[in-house]
Amino acid sequence: MLWPGCSRVSDGSEWSAPLSLRSSCSTSPGRAQSIAKERVRELVACKEVAVVTLTGHDQTDRWGRELGYITFNQTGLGTVLIAEGLAHARYDDLDGYDRHPRQDAYRYIDVVTPNLCE
């Protein structure tokens, strides 16, 4: 699914355009949410954004939010937020969801990056 930019960002890794979607593997704890929210807006402003869901993997989290990868300019939003310390790697087989292709990279970046949330 492609659309330009996004219409609403509710926290650092969840947003609405034509749908609400949570970025697989990233979550922005409490105090980093407002920073992450602004960073997401900055990253995707006026850009074409692709939302990719994986067939054969968990499609929603336990609250019913859709899971998937959000990319812009061939860059993964989750990778950027985790690398900048604005999110933690989540929604993978260490959290009770399906293992996914970016899990090892997300978890490695999360371990070696100081997190602004803590």
Tab-separated table of C-alpha atoms in Angstrom:
chain	number	residue	atom	x	y	z
A	1	MET	CA	0.000	0.000	0.000
A	2	LEU	CA	1.368	3.409	-0.907
A	3	TRP	CA	0.279	6.875	0.051
A	4	PRO	CA	1.993	10.241	0.388
A	5	GLY	CA	2.935	11.200	3.951
A	6	CYS	CA	0.560	10.406	6.763
A	7	SER	CA	-2.468	12.116	8.186
A	8	ARG	CA	-1.993	11.483	11.909
A	9	VAL	CA	0.732	10.113	14.137
A	10	SER	CA	-0.558	8.856	17.479
A	11	ASP	CA	2.806	7.906	18.971
A	12	GLY	CA	6.276	7.168	17.674
A	13	SER	CA	5.332	3.995	15.894
A	14	GLU	CA	1.589	4.053	15.315
A	15	TRP	CA	-0.208	6.272	12.855
A	16	SER	CA	-3.209	6.649	10.663
A	17	ALA	CA	-3.462	7.433	7.009
A	18	PRO	CA	-6.143	5.308	5.386
A	19	LEU	CA	-5.547	2.797	8.209
A	20	SER	CA	-3.976	2.582	11.655
A	21	LEU	CA	-0.859	0.447	11.732
A	22	ARG	CA	1.819	-0.325	14.308
A	23	SER	CA	5.347	-0.711	12.984
A	24	SER	CA	6.491	-4.308	13.529
A	25	CYS	CA	9.257	-4.480	16.092
A	26	SER	CA	9.183	-0.999	17.456
A	27	THR	CA	7.498	0.595	20.396
A	28	SER	CA	8.192	3.956	21.933
A	29	PRO	CA	7.877	3.900	25.724
A	30	GLY	CA	6.321	6.806	27.633
A	31	ARG	CA	8.566	9.843	27.651
A	32	ALA	CA	10.093	9.240	24.207
A	33	GLN	CA	6.666	9.116	22.551
A	34	SER	CA	6.409	12.828	21.856
A	35	ILE	CA	9.981	12.976	20.519
A	36	ALA	CA	9.386	9.877	18.379
A	37	LYS	CA	6.069	11.281	17.155
A	38	GLU	CA	7.753	14.446	15.903
A	39	ARG	CA	10.594	12.438	14.356
A	40	VAL	CA	8.120	10.261	12.440
A	41	ARG	CA	6.381	13.363	11.129
A	42	GLU	CA	9.745	14.776	10.041
A	43	LEU	CA	10.848	11.542	8.367
A	44	VAL	CA	7.708	10.902	6.345
A	45	ALA	CA	6.572	14.454	5.578
A	46	CYS	CA	5.735	14.786	1.881
A	47	LYS	CA	7.249	11.388	1.080
A	48	GLU	CA	5.733	8.304	-0.470
A	49	VAL	CA	5.326	5.752	2.297
A	50	ALA	CA	5.019	2.001	1.798
A	51	VAL	CA	3.305	-0.233	4.324
A	52	VAL	CA	4.328	-3.873	4.021
A	53	THR	CA	2.626	-6.710	5.866
A	54	LEU	CA	4.035	-10.218	5.822
A	55	THR	CA	1.927	-13.138	4.668
A	56	GLY	CA	2.134	-16.023	7.110
A	57	HIS	CA	3.074	-13.774	10.043
A	58	ASP	CA	1.029	-12.164	12.786
A	59	GLN	CA	-1.120	-9.506	11.144
A	60	THR	CA	-2.308	-7.771	14.330
A	61	ASP	CA	-1.096	-7.191	17.878
A	62	ARG	CA	-3.120	-8.180	20.932
A	63	TRP	CA	-5.109	-4.924	20.716
A	64	GLY	CA	-6.099	-5.553	17.097
A	65	ARG	CA	-3.687	-3.032	15.540
A	66	GLU	CA	-2.248	-4.140	12.217
A	67	LEU	CA	1.457	-5.047	12.177
A	68	GLY	CA	3.798	-4.328	9.302
A	69	TYR	CA	6.881	-2.538	8.093
A	70	ILE	CA	6.682	1.136	7.253
A	71	THR	CA	9.233	2.345	4.730
A	72	PHE	CA	10.023	5.637	3.032
A	73	ASN	CA	12.806	6.318	0.512
A	74	GLN	CA	13.650	2.586	0.812
A	75	THR	CA	14.387	3.134	4.520
A	76	GLY	CA	12.646	1.261	7.328
A	77	LEU	CA	10.967	3.525	9.860
A	78	GLY	CA	11.496	0.972	12.647
A	79	THR	CA	15.213	0.765	11.885
A	80	VAL	CA	15.583	4.549	12.064
A	81	LEU	CA	13.629	4.942	15.308
A	82	ILE	CA	15.465	2.094	17.045
A	83	ALA	CA	18.877	3.342	15.807
A	84	GLU	CA	18.106	6.844	17.079
A	85	GLY	CA	17.129	5.500	20.507
A	86	LEU	CA	13.469	6.452	20.102
A	87	ALA	CA	12.015	2.941	20.057
A	88	HIS	CA	12.696	-0.605	21.221
A	89	ALA	CA	12.547	-3.752	19.098
A	90	ARG	CA	9.224	-5.506	19.743
A	91	TYR	CA	6.483	-7.599	18.133
A	92	ASP	CA	8.676	-10.616	17.376
A	93	ASP	CA	9.124	-14.165	18.676
A	94	LEU	CA	10.720	-12.863	21.886
A	95	ASP	CA	7.402	-11.142	22.666
A	96	GLY	CA	5.111	-14.020	21.688
A	97	TYR	CA	4.561	-12.955	18.069
A	98	ASP	CA	5.938	-14.595	14.925
A	99	ARG	CA	9.620	-14.279	14.078
A	100	HIS	CA	10.035	-11.876	11.166
A	101	PRO	CA	12.797	-11.088	8.654
A	102	ARG	CA	14.029	-7.910	10.365
A	103	GLN	CA	13.976	-9.299	13.906
A	104	ASP	CA	17.706	-10.002	14.272
A	105	ALA	CA	18.707	-6.620	12.835
A	106	TYR	CA	16.166	-4.753	15.000
A	107	ARG	CA	17.222	-6.595	18.166
A	108	TYR	CA	20.941	-6.021	17.463
A	109	ILE	CA	20.444	-2.294	16.854
A	110	ASP	CA	18.351	-2.083	20.032
A	111	VAL	CA	21.114	-3.694	22.122
A	112	VAL	CA	23.952	-1.492	20.835
A	113	THR	CA	22.040	1.814	20.798
A	114	PRO	CA	21.597	3.940	23.922
A	115	ASN	CA	17.877	4.489	24.315
A	116	LEU	CA	16.443	7.913	25.069
A	117	CYS	CA	13.516	6.300	26.882
A	118	GLU	CA	15.525	5.108	29.841
